[in-house]
Amino acid sequence: RTSAALGVDRPKRPRRRFWVMFPAIAAVLLLALWVGRSPLHQIPVEPFPLLAPPAVRGADQADPWSRLDQHWSGGDMRAAATLLEQAVGESPTDADLWFYLGLARLRDGDAVAAIEALQRADGLQASLPSEHTRWMLAAAFERAGRKAEACESLATVIQLDGSRATAARQTFGSYCE
């Protein structure tokens, strides 16, 4: 027996409820996708080539620079950072080594350790500041959640007026203001 035969009226299931809510659900999902497409970081860290000093270029495969280059070009930044830590221990006044160590740490995801190394490089380059070091320092500050310091570093890149000045101005305008 059916409910109609028994004289009981069952309420109709509103199948239209889903279709009425569908546009709202779709709008929320599209909004989440649109917001999610914004870049996670405003200050990009591009792959930077590892340039060995002229004295060691063309050395054999056992040379530490050759091993470092293998890790660097292979994307193994943790192994590269380990070799660079040894290198800065032997040559603590070499700004390039500190820069590469900071970049390796940054690319490995350790922004706090990257800041330390990049600030050391920047200090060693005081008489001739490097826009690349300051740019990477800004990226490290951003990733560490230190926006004010990232903006200060970007401002110095703008002041240096080198090849990164235009990108620094754009990033400063969208990230810092």
PDB file of C-alpha atoms in Angstrom:
ATOM      1  CA  ARG A   1       0.000   0.000   0.000  1.00  0.00           C
ATOM      2  CA  THR A   2       1.144   3.486  -0.732  1.00  0.00           C
ATOM      3  CA  SER A   3       0.835   6.480   1.515  1.00  0.00           C
ATOM      4  CA  ALA A   4      -1.760   7.957  -0.847  1.00  0.00           C
ATOM      5  CA  ALA A   5      -3.878   4.817  -0.506  1.00  0.00           C
ATOM      6  CA  LEU A   6      -3.753   5.151   3.256  1.00  0.00           C
ATOM      7  CA  GLY A   7      -4.890   8.747   3.046  1.00  0.00           C
ATOM      8  CA  VAL A   8      -1.602  10.102   4.358  1.00  0.00           C
ATOM      9  CA  ASP A   9      -0.006  12.886   2.429  1.00  0.00           C
ATOM     10  CA  ARG A  10       3.756  12.715   2.457  1.00  0.00           C
ATOM     11  CA  PRO A  11       5.462  16.009   1.869  1.00  0.00           C
ATOM     12  CA  LYS A  12       7.143  16.214  -1.464  1.00  0.00           C
ATOM     13  CA  ARG A  13      10.899  16.310  -1.346  1.00  0.00           C
ATOM     14  CA  PRO A  14      12.085  19.585  -2.693  1.00  0.00           C
ATOM     15  CA  ARG A  15      14.454  18.484  -5.425  1.00  0.00           C
ATOM     16  CA  ARG A  16      14.727  22.020  -6.562  1.00  0.00           C
ATOM     17  CA  ARG A  17      16.557  23.054  -3.370  1.00  0.00           C
ATOM     18  CA  PHE A  18      19.918  21.849  -4.749  1.00  0.00           C
ATOM     19  CA  TRP A  19      19.420  23.604  -8.054  1.00  0.00           C
ATOM     20  CA  VAL A  20      18.423  26.813  -6.329  1.00  0.00           C
ATOM     21  CA  MET A  21      21.598  26.685  -4.197  1.00  0.00           C
ATOM     22  CA  PHE A  22      23.853  25.553  -7.049  1.00  0.00           C
ATOM     23  CA  PRO A  23      24.719  29.063  -8.325  1.00  0.00           C
ATOM     24  CA  ALA A  24      25.677  30.181  -4.819  1.00  0.00           C
ATOM     25  CA  ILE A  25      27.851  27.095  -4.277  1.00  0.00           C
ATOM     26  CA  ALA A  26      29.515  27.558  -7.659  1.00  0.00           C
ATOM     27  CA  ALA A  27      30.168  31.232  -6.918  1.00  0.00           C
ATOM     28  CA  VAL A  28      31.872  30.375  -3.618  1.00  0.00           C
ATOM     29  CA  LEU A  29      34.038  27.748  -5.296  1.00  0.00           C
ATOM     30  CA  LEU A  30      35.037  30.086  -8.117  1.00  0.00           C
ATOM     31  CA  LEU A  31      35.868  32.833  -5.641  1.00  0.00           C
ATOM     32  CA  ALA A  32      38.073  30.423  -3.673  1.00  0.00           C
ATOM     33  CA  LEU A  33      39.881  29.420  -6.860  1.00  0.00           C
ATOM     34  CA  TRP A  34      40.347  33.027  -7.917  1.00  0.00           C
ATOM     35  CA  VAL A  35      41.733  34.067  -4.521  1.00  0.00           C
ATOM     36  CA  GLY A  36      43.884  30.934  -4.420  1.00  0.00           C
ATOM     37  CA  ARG A  37      45.524  31.880  -7.727  1.00  0.00           C
ATOM     38  CA  SER A  38      47.184  34.932  -6.212  1.00  0.00           C
ATOM     39  CA  PRO A  39      50.893  34.310  -5.739  1.00  0.00           C
ATOM     40  CA  LEU A  40      51.952  32.923  -2.402  1.00  0.00           C
ATOM     41  CA  HIS A  41      54.967  35.216  -2.387  1.00  0.00           C
ATOM     42  CA  GLN A  42      55.214  38.636  -3.965  1.00  0.00           C
ATOM     43  CA  ILE A  43      59.020  38.673  -4.155  1.00  0.00           C
ATOM     44  CA  PRO A  44      60.151  35.837  -6.427  1.00  0.00           C
ATOM     45  CA  VAL A  45      63.346  33.877  -5.949  1.00  0.00           C
ATOM     46  CA  GLU A  46      64.613  33.056  -9.399  1.00  0.00           C
ATOM     47  CA  PRO A  47      67.201  30.347  -9.966  1.00  0.00           C
ATOM     48  CA  PHE A  48      70.552  32.059  -9.748  1.00  0.00           C
ATOM     49  CA  PRO A  49      73.554  30.538 -11.526  1.00  0.00           C
ATOM     50  CA  LEU A  50      76.428  29.359  -9.399  1.00  0.00           C
ATOM     51  CA  LEU A  51      79.573  31.097 -10.608  1.00  0.00           C
ATOM     52  CA  ALA A  52      82.809  29.563  -9.384  1.00  0.00           C
ATOM     53  CA  PRO A  53      85.774  31.874  -8.870  1.00  0.00           C
ATOM     54  CA  PRO A  54      88.086  31.973 -11.905  1.00  0.00           C
ATOM     55  CA  ALA A  55      90.836  30.156  -9.986  1.00  0.00           C
ATOM     56  CA  VAL A  56      88.757  26.979  -9.692  1.00  0.00           C
ATOM     57  CA  ARG A  57      86.922  26.935 -13.020  1.00  0.00           C
ATOM     58  CA  GLY A  58      87.680  23.828 -15.012  1.00  0.00           C
ATOM     59  CA  ALA A  59      88.963  21.929 -11.982  1.00  0.00           C
ATOM     60  CA  ASP A  60      88.534  18.163 -11.720  1.00  0.00           C
ATOM     61  CA  GLN A  61      85.329  16.499 -10.477  1.00  0.00           C
ATOM     62  CA  ALA A  62      86.769  15.995  -6.986  1.00  0.00           C
ATOM     63  CA  ASP A  63      87.017  19.747  -6.543  1.00  0.00           C
ATOM     64  CA  PRO A  64      84.503  21.088  -3.985  1.00  0.00           C
ATOM     65  CA  TRP A  65      83.173  23.604  -6.540  1.00  0.00           C
ATOM     66  CA  SER A  66      82.391  20.791  -8.959  1.00  0.00           C
ATOM     67  CA  ARG A  67      80.463  18.919  -6.265  1.00  0.00           C
ATOM     68  CA  LEU A  68      78.727  22.138  -5.260  1.00  0.00           C
ATOM     69  CA  ASP A  69      77.779  22.808  -8.878  1.00  0.00           C
ATOM     70  CA  GLN A  70      76.293  19.308  -9.181  1.00  0.00           C
ATOM     71  CA  HIS A  71      74.086  19.848  -6.130  1.00  0.00           C
ATOM     72  CA  TRP A  72      73.221  23.401  -7.173  1.00  0.00           C
ATOM     73  CA  SER A  73      72.246  22.576 -10.733  1.00  0.00           C
ATOM     74  CA  GLY A  74      70.410  19.460  -9.534  1.00  0.00           C
ATOM     75  CA  GLY A  75      68.311  21.520  -7.135  1.00  0.00           C
ATOM     76  CA  ASP A  76      69.611  19.833  -3.967  1.00  0.00           C
ATOM     77  CA  MET A  77      69.912  23.020  -1.957  1.00  0.00           C
ATOM     78  CA  ARG A  78      70.343  21.269   1.364  1.00  0.00           C
ATOM     79  CA  ALA A  79      73.504  19.501   0.144  1.00  0.00           C
ATOM     80  CA  ALA A  80      74.683  22.715  -1.521  1.00  0.00           C
ATOM     81  CA  ALA A  81      74.178  24.617   1.752  1.00  0.00           C
ATOM     82  CA  THR A  82      76.228  22.029   3.616  1.00  0.00           C
ATOM     83  CA  LEU A  83      79.152  22.504   1.223  1.00  0.00           C
ATOM     84  CA  LEU A  84      78.763  26.277   1.363  1.00  0.00           C
ATOM     85  CA  GLU A  85      78.770  26.226   5.167  1.00  0.00           C
ATOM     86  CA  GLN A  86      82.153  24.510   5.006  1.00  0.00           C
ATOM     87  CA  ALA A  87      83.356  27.063   2.454  1.00  0.00           C
ATOM     88  CA  VAL A  88      82.343  30.102   4.551  1.00  0.00           C
ATOM     89  CA  GLY A  89      84.069  28.479   7.502  1.00  0.00           C
ATOM     90  CA  GLU A  90      87.287  28.520   5.483  1.00  0.00           C
ATOM     91  CA  SER A  91      86.702  31.958   3.918  1.00  0.00           C
ATOM     92  CA  PRO A  92      84.458  33.949   6.285  1.00  0.00           C
ATOM     93  CA  THR A  93      85.085  37.260   4.490  1.00  0.00           C
ATOM     94  CA  ASP A  94      83.960  36.070   1.051  1.00  0.00           C
ATOM     95  CA  ALA A  95      80.670  37.866   0.369  1.00  0.00           C
ATOM     96  CA  ASP A  96      79.875  35.638  -2.631  1.00  0.00           C
ATOM     97  CA  LEU A  97      80.006  32.500  -0.498  1.00  0.00           C
ATOM     98  CA  TRP A  98      77.658  34.072   2.058  1.00  0.00           C
ATOM     99  CA  PHE A  99      75.307  35.150  -0.756  1.00  0.00           C
ATOM    100  CA  TYR A 100      75.175  31.639  -2.217  1.00  0.00           C
ATOM    101  CA  LEU A 101      74.707  30.137   1.245  1.00  0.00           C
ATOM    102  CA  GLY A 102      71.793  32.492   1.887  1.00  0.00           C
ATOM    103  CA  LEU A 103      70.248  31.705  -1.473  1.00  0.00           C
ATOM    104  CA  ALA A 104      70.653  27.942  -0.944  1.00  0.00           C
ATOM    105  CA  ARG A 105      68.976  28.198   2.451  1.00  0.00           C
ATOM    106  CA  LEU A 106      66.201  30.358   1.012  1.00  0.00           C
ATOM    107  CA  ARG A 107      65.558  27.945  -1.851  1.00  0.00           C
ATOM    108  CA  ASP A 108      65.583  25.090   0.682  1.00  0.00           C
ATOM    109  CA  GLY A 109      62.825  26.822   2.648  1.00  0.00           C
ATOM    110  CA  ASP A 110      64.801  28.112   5.652  1.00  0.00           C
ATOM    111  CA  ALA A 111      64.131  31.851   5.435  1.00  0.00           C
ATOM    112  CA  VAL A 112      65.457  32.659   8.911  1.00  0.00           C
ATOM    113  CA  ALA A 113      68.852  31.060   8.230  1.00  0.00           C
ATOM    114  CA  ALA A 114      68.856  32.696   4.786  1.00  0.00           C
ATOM    115  CA  ILE A 115      68.413  36.131   6.374  1.00  0.00           C
ATOM    116  CA  GLU A 116      71.454  35.562   8.575  1.00  0.00           C
ATOM    117  CA  ALA A 117      73.684  34.568   5.644  1.00  0.00           C
ATOM    118  CA  LEU A 118      72.382  37.286   3.316  1.00  0.00           C
ATOM    119  CA  GLN A 119      72.842  39.983   5.952  1.00  0.00           C
ATOM    120  CA  ARG A 120      76.419  38.771   6.397  1.00  0.00           C
ATOM    121  CA  ALA A 121      76.947  39.013   2.611  1.00  0.00           C
ATOM    122  CA  ASP A 122      75.377  42.464   2.555  1.00  0.00           C
ATOM    123  CA  GLY A 123      77.625  43.624   5.377  1.00  0.00           C
ATOM    124  CA  LEU A 124      80.706  42.404   3.511  1.00  0.00           C
ATOM    125  CA  GLN A 125      79.512  44.266   0.396  1.00  0.00           C
ATOM    126  CA  ALA A 126      79.008  47.542   2.288  1.00  0.00           C
ATOM    127  CA  SER A 127      81.345  49.545   0.071  1.00  0.00           C
ATOM    128  CA  LEU A 128      79.688  48.221  -3.100  1.00  0.00           C
ATOM    129  CA  PRO A 129      76.143  47.004  -2.268  1.00  0.00           C
ATOM    130  CA  SER A 130      74.641  44.284  -4.437  1.00  0.00           C
ATOM    131  CA  GLU A 131      71.088  44.637  -5.680  1.00  0.00           C
ATOM    132  CA  HIS A 132      70.906  40.841  -5.968  1.00  0.00           C
ATOM    133  CA  THR A 133      71.798  40.367  -2.314  1.00  0.00           C
ATOM    134  CA  ARG A 134      69.279  42.999  -1.257  1.00  0.00           C
ATOM    135  CA  TRP A 135      66.564  41.465  -3.478  1.00  0.00           C
ATOM    136  CA  MET A 136      67.131  38.002  -2.014  1.00  0.00           C
ATOM    137  CA  LEU A 137      67.205  39.524   1.449  1.00  0.00           C
ATOM    138  CA  ALA A 138      63.803  41.114   0.754  1.00  0.00           C
ATOM    139  CA  ALA A 139      62.483  37.719  -0.388  1.00  0.00           C
ATOM    140  CA  ALA A 140      63.834  36.050   2.756  1.00  0.00           C
ATOM    141  CA  PHE A 141      62.268  38.711   4.986  1.00  0.00           C
ATOM    142  CA  GLU A 142      58.940  38.256   3.190  1.00  0.00           C
ATOM    143  CA  ARG A 143      59.002  34.494   3.650  1.00  0.00           C
ATOM    144  CA  ALA A 144      59.864  34.952   7.317  1.00  0.00           C
ATOM    145  CA  GLY A 145      56.816  37.213   7.737  1.00  0.00           C
ATOM    146  CA  ARG A 146      58.885  40.351   8.283  1.00  0.00           C
ATOM    147  CA  LYS A 147      57.119  42.673   5.853  1.00  0.00           C
ATOM    148  CA  ALA A 148      58.561  45.988   7.088  1.00  0.00           C
ATOM    149  CA  GLU A 149      62.124  44.734   6.657  1.00  0.00           C
ATOM    150  CA  ALA A 150      61.273  43.253   3.254  1.00  0.00           C
ATOM    151  CA  CYS A 151      59.971  46.650   2.150  1.00  0.00           C
ATOM    152  CA  GLU A 152      63.080  48.407   3.469  1.00  0.00           C
ATOM    153  CA  SER A 153      65.247  46.014   1.492  1.00  0.00           C
ATOM    154  CA  LEU A 154      63.164  46.558  -1.651  1.00  0.00           C
ATOM    155  CA  ALA A 155      63.558  50.316  -1.192  1.00  0.00           C
ATOM    156  CA  THR A 156      67.340  49.920  -1.200  1.00  0.00           C
ATOM    157  CA  VAL A 157      67.133  47.899  -4.419  1.00  0.00           C
ATOM    158  CA  ILE A 158      65.207  50.801  -5.960  1.00  0.00           C
ATOM    159  CA  GLN A 159      67.829  53.273  -4.735  1.00  0.00           C
ATOM    160  CA  LEU A 160      70.639  51.228  -6.280  1.00  0.00           C
ATOM    161  CA  ASP A 161      68.838  51.719  -9.638  1.00  0.00           C
ATOM    162  CA  GLY A 162      70.255  48.596 -11.251  1.00  0.00           C
ATOM    163  CA  SER A 163      68.715  45.846 -13.363  1.00  0.00           C
ATOM    164  CA  ARG A 164      66.206  44.895 -10.633  1.00  0.00           C
ATOM    165  CA  ALA A 165      65.011  48.453  -9.953  1.00  0.00           C
ATOM    166  CA  THR A 166      61.907  48.217 -12.170  1.00  0.00           C
ATOM    167  CA  ALA A 167      60.811  44.907 -10.648  1.00  0.00           C
ATOM    168  CA  ALA A 168      61.523  46.309  -7.176  1.00  0.00           C
ATOM    169  CA  ARG A 169      59.357  49.376  -7.878  1.00  0.00           C
ATOM    170  CA  GLN A 170      56.466  47.206  -9.071  1.00  0.00           C
ATOM    171  CA  THR A 171      56.772  44.825  -6.148  1.00  0.00           C
ATOM    172  CA  PHE A 172      57.108  47.701  -3.693  1.00  0.00           C
ATOM    173  CA  GLY A 173      53.956  49.295  -5.117  1.00  0.00           C
ATOM    174  CA  SER A 174      51.859  46.154  -4.803  1.00  0.00           C
ATOM    175  CA  TYR A 175      53.351  44.643  -1.641  1.00  0.00           C
ATOM    176  CA  CYS A 176      54.445  47.561   0.527  1.00  0.00           C
ATOM    177  CA  GLU A 177      51.896  50.308  -0.075  1.00  0.00           C
TER     178      GLU A 177
END
